[in-house]
mmCIF file of C-alpha atoms in Angstrom:
data_model
loop_
_atom_site.group_PDB
_atom_site.id
_atom_site.type_symbol
_atom_site.label_atom_id
_atom_site.label_comp_id
_atom_site.label_asym_id
_atom_site.label_seq_id
_atom_site.Cartn_x
_atom_site.Cartn_y
_atom_site.Cartn_z
ATOM 1 C CA MET R 276 -0.828 1.777 -12.846
ATOM 2 C CA LYS R 277 -3.046 -0.532 -13.496
ATOM 3 C CA ILE R 278 -6.152 -1.263 -10.890
ATOM 4 C CA PHE R 279 -6.709 -4.823 -9.626
ATOM 5 C CA THR R 280 -10.109 -5.624 -10.065
ATOM 6 C CA ILE R 281 -10.099 -9.615 -11.698
ATOM 7 C CA THR R 282 -13.708 -11.337 -12.444
ATOM 8 C CA PRO R 283 -13.870 -14.384 -14.149
ATOM 9 C CA LYS R 284 -15.812 -15.507 -16.538
ATOM 10 C CA SER R 285 -17.860 -18.370 -14.855
ATOM 11 C CA GLN R 286 -17.615 -19.163 -11.672
ATOM 12 C CA GLN R 287 -17.103 -22.819 -13.226
ATOM 13 C CA GLN R 288 -13.959 -21.515 -14.550
ATOM 14 C CA GLN R 289 -12.866 -20.017 -11.081
ATOM 15 C CA ARG R 290 -13.025 -22.782 -10.163
ATOM 16 C CA THR R 291 -10.755 -24.824 -12.140
ATOM 17 C CA MET R 292 -8.222 -21.629 -13.503
ATOM 18 C CA SER R 293 -5.195 -21.526 -11.044
ATOM 19 C CA ALA R 294 -5.437 -17.731 -9.261
ATOM 20 C CA ILE R 295 -2.217 -16.568 -11.449
ATOM 21 C CA GLU R 296 -4.400 -17.119 -14.332
ATOM 22 C CA LEU R 297 -6.799 -14.152 -13.588
ATOM 23 C CA LEU R 298 -4.203 -11.574 -13.721
ATOM 24 C CA ASP R 299 -3.698 -11.008 -16.808
ATOM 25 C CA GLU R 300 -0.286 -10.320 -18.672
ATOM 26 C CA GLU R 301 -0.171 -6.224 -17.618
ATOM 27 C CA GLN R 302 -0.545 -6.990 -14.259
ATOM 28 C CA ILE R 303 1.847 -9.802 -13.945
ATOM 29 C CA SER R 304 4.887 -7.775 -15.455
ATOM 30 C CA LEU R 305 3.815 -4.772 -12.786
ATOM 31 C CA ALA R 306 3.867 -7.279 -10.130
ATOM 32 C CA ARG R 307 6.965 -8.977 -11.389
ATOM 33 C CA GLU R 308 8.982 -5.271 -11.264
ATOM 34 C CA CYS R 309 7.197 -4.316 -7.977
ATOM 35 C CA PHE R 310 8.310 -7.975 -6.456
ATOM 36 C CA SER R 311 11.807 -8.295 -7.988
ATOM 37 C CA ILE R 312 12.587 -3.790 -6.126
ATOM 38 C CA TYR R 313 11.884 -5.805 -2.495
ATOM 39 C CA ALA R 314 12.649 -8.397 -3.593
ATOM 40 C CA PRO R 315 16.327 -8.735 -5.245
ATOM 41 C CA THR R 316 16.991 -11.535 -3.589
ATOM 42 C CA GLY R 317 14.038 -13.686 -5.394
ATOM 43 C CA LYS R 318 12.523 -14.030 -1.346
ATOM 44 C CA LEU R 319 9.722 -11.717 -0.898
ATOM 45 C CA HIS R 320 9.912 -11.370 3.518
ATOM 46 C CA LYS R 321 6.410 -11.205 5.090
ATOM 47 C CA ASP R 322 7.553 -8.052 6.559
ATOM 48 C CA GLN R 323 7.078 -6.400 2.599
ATOM 49 C CA LEU R 324 4.317 -8.042 1.789
ATOM 50 C CA LEU R 325 0.782 -5.910 2.340
ATOM 51 C CA THR R 326 3.464 -2.578 1.734
ATOM 52 C CA VAL R 327 3.971 -4.526 -2.054
ATOM 53 C CA LEU R 328 0.552 -5.855 -1.977
ATOM 54 C CA LEU R 329 -0.596 -2.217 -1.566
ATOM 55 C CA SER R 330 1.820 -0.142 -4.637
ATOM 56 C CA LEU R 331 -0.218 -2.529 -6.258
ATOM 57 C CA ASN R 332 -3.798 -1.278 -5.392
ATOM 58 C CA ALA R 333 -4.878 -4.415 -3.941
ATOM 59 C CA ASN R 334 -6.763 -3.275 -0.545
ATOM 60 C CA PRO R 335 -5.749 -6.794 1.721
ATOM 61 C CA THR R 336 -6.608 -6.462 5.695
ATOM 62 C CA PRO R 337 -2.475 -7.730 7.627
ATOM 63 C CA GLN R 338 -5.154 -10.165 8.733
ATOM 64 C CA GLU R 339 -6.146 -11.692 5.082
ATOM 65 C CA VAL R 340 -2.452 -10.829 3.755
ATOM 66 C CA GLU R 341 -1.529 -13.792 6.929
ATOM 67 C CA GLU R 342 -4.064 -15.506 6.261
ATOM 68 C CA LEU R 343 -3.488 -15.680 2.240
ATOM 69 C CA SER R 344 -0.091 -16.155 2.685
ATOM 70 C CA GLN R 345 -0.444 -18.968 4.672
ATOM 71 C CA GLY R 346 1.936 -17.972 6.884
ATOM 72 C CA ALA R 347 5.156 -17.859 5.028
ATOM 73 C CA GLU R 348 8.907 -15.906 6.334
ATOM 74 C CA GLU R 349 9.075 -15.895 2.086
ATOM 75 C CA LEU R 350 7.503 -16.120 -0.516
ATOM 76 C CA SER R 351 8.936 -16.854 -3.831
ATOM 77 C CA LEU R 352 7.588 -14.759 -7.438
ATOM 78 C CA PRO R 353 4.741 -17.598 -8.235
ATOM 79 C CA GLN R 354 3.501 -17.496 -4.682
ATOM 80 C CA PHE R 355 3.257 -13.802 -4.331
ATOM 81 C CA LEU R 356 1.332 -13.865 -7.543
ATOM 82 C CA GLU R 357 -0.960 -16.474 -6.074
ATOM 83 C CA VAL R 358 -1.549 -13.621 -3.038
ATOM 84 C CA LEU R 359 -1.667 -11.099 -5.186
ATOM 85 C CA ALA R 360 -4.498 -12.504 -7.440
ATOM 86 C CA LYS R 361 -6.423 -13.749 -4.875
ATOM 87 C CA CYS R 362 -6.543 -9.998 -2.944
ATOM 88 C CA PRO R 363 -9.171 -8.023 -2.396
ATOM 89 C CA GLY R 364 -8.911 -5.105 -5.504
ATOM 90 C CA PRO R 365 -10.240 -1.385 -5.260
ATOM 91 C CA PHE R 366 -13.822 -3.055 -6.118
ATOM 92 C CA GLN R 367 -14.399 -4.706 -3.010
ATOM 93 C CA ALA R 368 -13.036 -1.818 -0.929
ATOM 94 C CA ARG R 369 -15.628 0.230 -2.820
ATOM 95 C CA GLU R 370 -18.809 -1.631 -1.676
ATOM 96 C CA ASP R 371 -16.593 -1.542 2.179
ATOM 97 C CA ILE R 372 -16.958 1.804 2.348
ATOM 98 C CA LEU R 373 -20.238 2.438 1.005
ATOM 99 C CA ASP R 374 -21.304 -0.357 2.860
ATOM 100 C CA ALA R 375 -20.075 1.726 6.303
ATOM 101 C CA PHE R 376 -22.512 4.941 4.667
ATOM 102 C CA ARG R 377 -25.391 2.901 4.072
ATOM 103 C CA ALA R 378 -25.188 1.930 7.465
ATOM 104 C CA HIS R 379 -25.684 5.732 8.393
ATOM 105 C CA ASP R 380 -28.088 6.085 5.757
ATOM 106 C CA LYS R 381 -31.160 6.099 7.718
ATOM 107 C CA ALA R 382 -33.541 6.856 5.534
ATOM 108 C CA ASN R 383 -32.152 4.791 2.937
ATOM 109 C CA THR R 384 -31.528 8.336 0.203
ATOM 110 C CA GLY R 385 -28.205 7.205 -0.817
ATOM 111 C CA THR R 386 -26.529 11.152 0.077
ATOM 112 C CA ILE R 387 -24.760 11.957 3.935
ATOM 113 C CA SER R 388 -24.501 15.857 4.911
ATOM 114 C CA HIS R 389 -21.559 16.785 5.566
ATOM 115 C CA ALA R 390 -21.299 17.122 9.213
ATOM 116 C CA ASP R 391 -21.773 13.679 9.702
ATOM 117 C CA LEU R 392 -19.526 13.023 6.652
ATOM 118 C CA LYS R 393 -16.774 15.048 8.736
ATOM 119 C CA TYR R 394 -17.772 13.303 12.197
ATOM 120 C CA ILE R 395 -17.446 10.211 10.272
ATOM 121 C CA LEU R 396 -13.625 11.098 8.259
ATOM 122 C CA SER R 397 -12.356 12.144 11.845
ATOM 123 C CA ASN R 398 -13.616 9.721 14.605
ATOM 124 C CA LEU R 399 -13.811 6.316 12.437
ATOM 125 C CA GLY R 400 -10.432 4.268 11.270
ATOM 126 C CA ASP R 401 -7.067 6.172 11.191
ATOM 127 C CA GLY R 402 -8.576 10.050 11.080
ATOM 128 C CA LEU R 403 -8.346 12.380 9.096
ATOM 129 C CA THR R 404 -7.433 16.419 10.040
ATOM 130 C CA PRO R 405 -10.124 18.846 9.402
ATOM 131 C CA GLN R 406 -7.991 20.569 6.537
ATOM 132 C CA GLU R 407 -7.690 16.988 5.162
ATOM 133 C CA ILE R 408 -11.775 16.863 5.071
ATOM 134 C CA SER R 409 -12.513 20.604 4.007
ATOM 135 C CA ASP R 410 -10.360 19.964 1.565
ATOM 136 C CA MET R 411 -12.136 16.453 0.484
ATOM 137 C CA LEU R 412 -15.162 18.515 0.527
ATOM 138 C CA ALA R 413 -14.410 21.767 -1.244
ATOM 139 C CA GLY R 414 -17.144 21.885 -3.955
ATOM 140 C CA GLU R 415 -19.629 19.092 -2.923
ATOM 141 C CA ALA R 416 -23.076 19.156 -2.048
ATOM 142 C CA ASP R 417 -24.747 19.311 1.424
ATOM 143 C CA PRO R 418 -26.551 16.369 1.116
ATOM 144 C CA LEU R 419 -23.631 14.478 -0.666
ATOM 145 C CA ASP R 420 -24.050 11.922 -2.926
ATOM 146 C CA TYR R 421 -22.029 9.124 -1.035
ATOM 147 C CA GLU R 422 -21.906 6.454 -4.463
ATOM 148 C CA ASP R 423 -20.904 9.608 -6.863
ATOM 149 C CA PHE R 424 -17.806 10.698 -3.503
ATOM 150 C CA VAL R 425 -16.933 7.316 -2.856
ATOM 151 C CA ASP R 426 -15.812 6.622 -6.667
ATOM 152 C CA LYS R 427 -14.174 10.450 -6.722
ATOM 153 C CA VAL R 428 -11.404 9.776 -3.577
ATOM 154 C CA LEU R 429 -10.623 6.503 -5.471
ATOM 155 C CA ALA R 430 -10.600 7.191 -8.560
#
């Protein structure tokens, strides 16, 4: 599946472009297909917006979805594409995750122990089960390089 990472050529172009222009043809085609599945009437209800965006590998929070959709109850395809183009993609999620690891990396080594990682993964956010954590850490060095680890998990 195509990952939605948007990189305009320059800040000046970004200011003068419509957000939709930041999407390539393949991304628009995939977004149209997904939109048509969830919105056969041509209008996507706001309750489905987060689900559709996540299925396209965008990583918005519910609050970001509300802000980006400007409170609209339903979105047309062009409105949906505008929202999609403005959503944080996997790259931003990666940076957010790395920032969380860096906050626990007091020695600034770029590594984290399995014990610390197990604590974080089981107690923060939705929390993973011990089995899910064991599966995730199988074969990983201790301590592990958290940047490489995040790249593997997000791949």
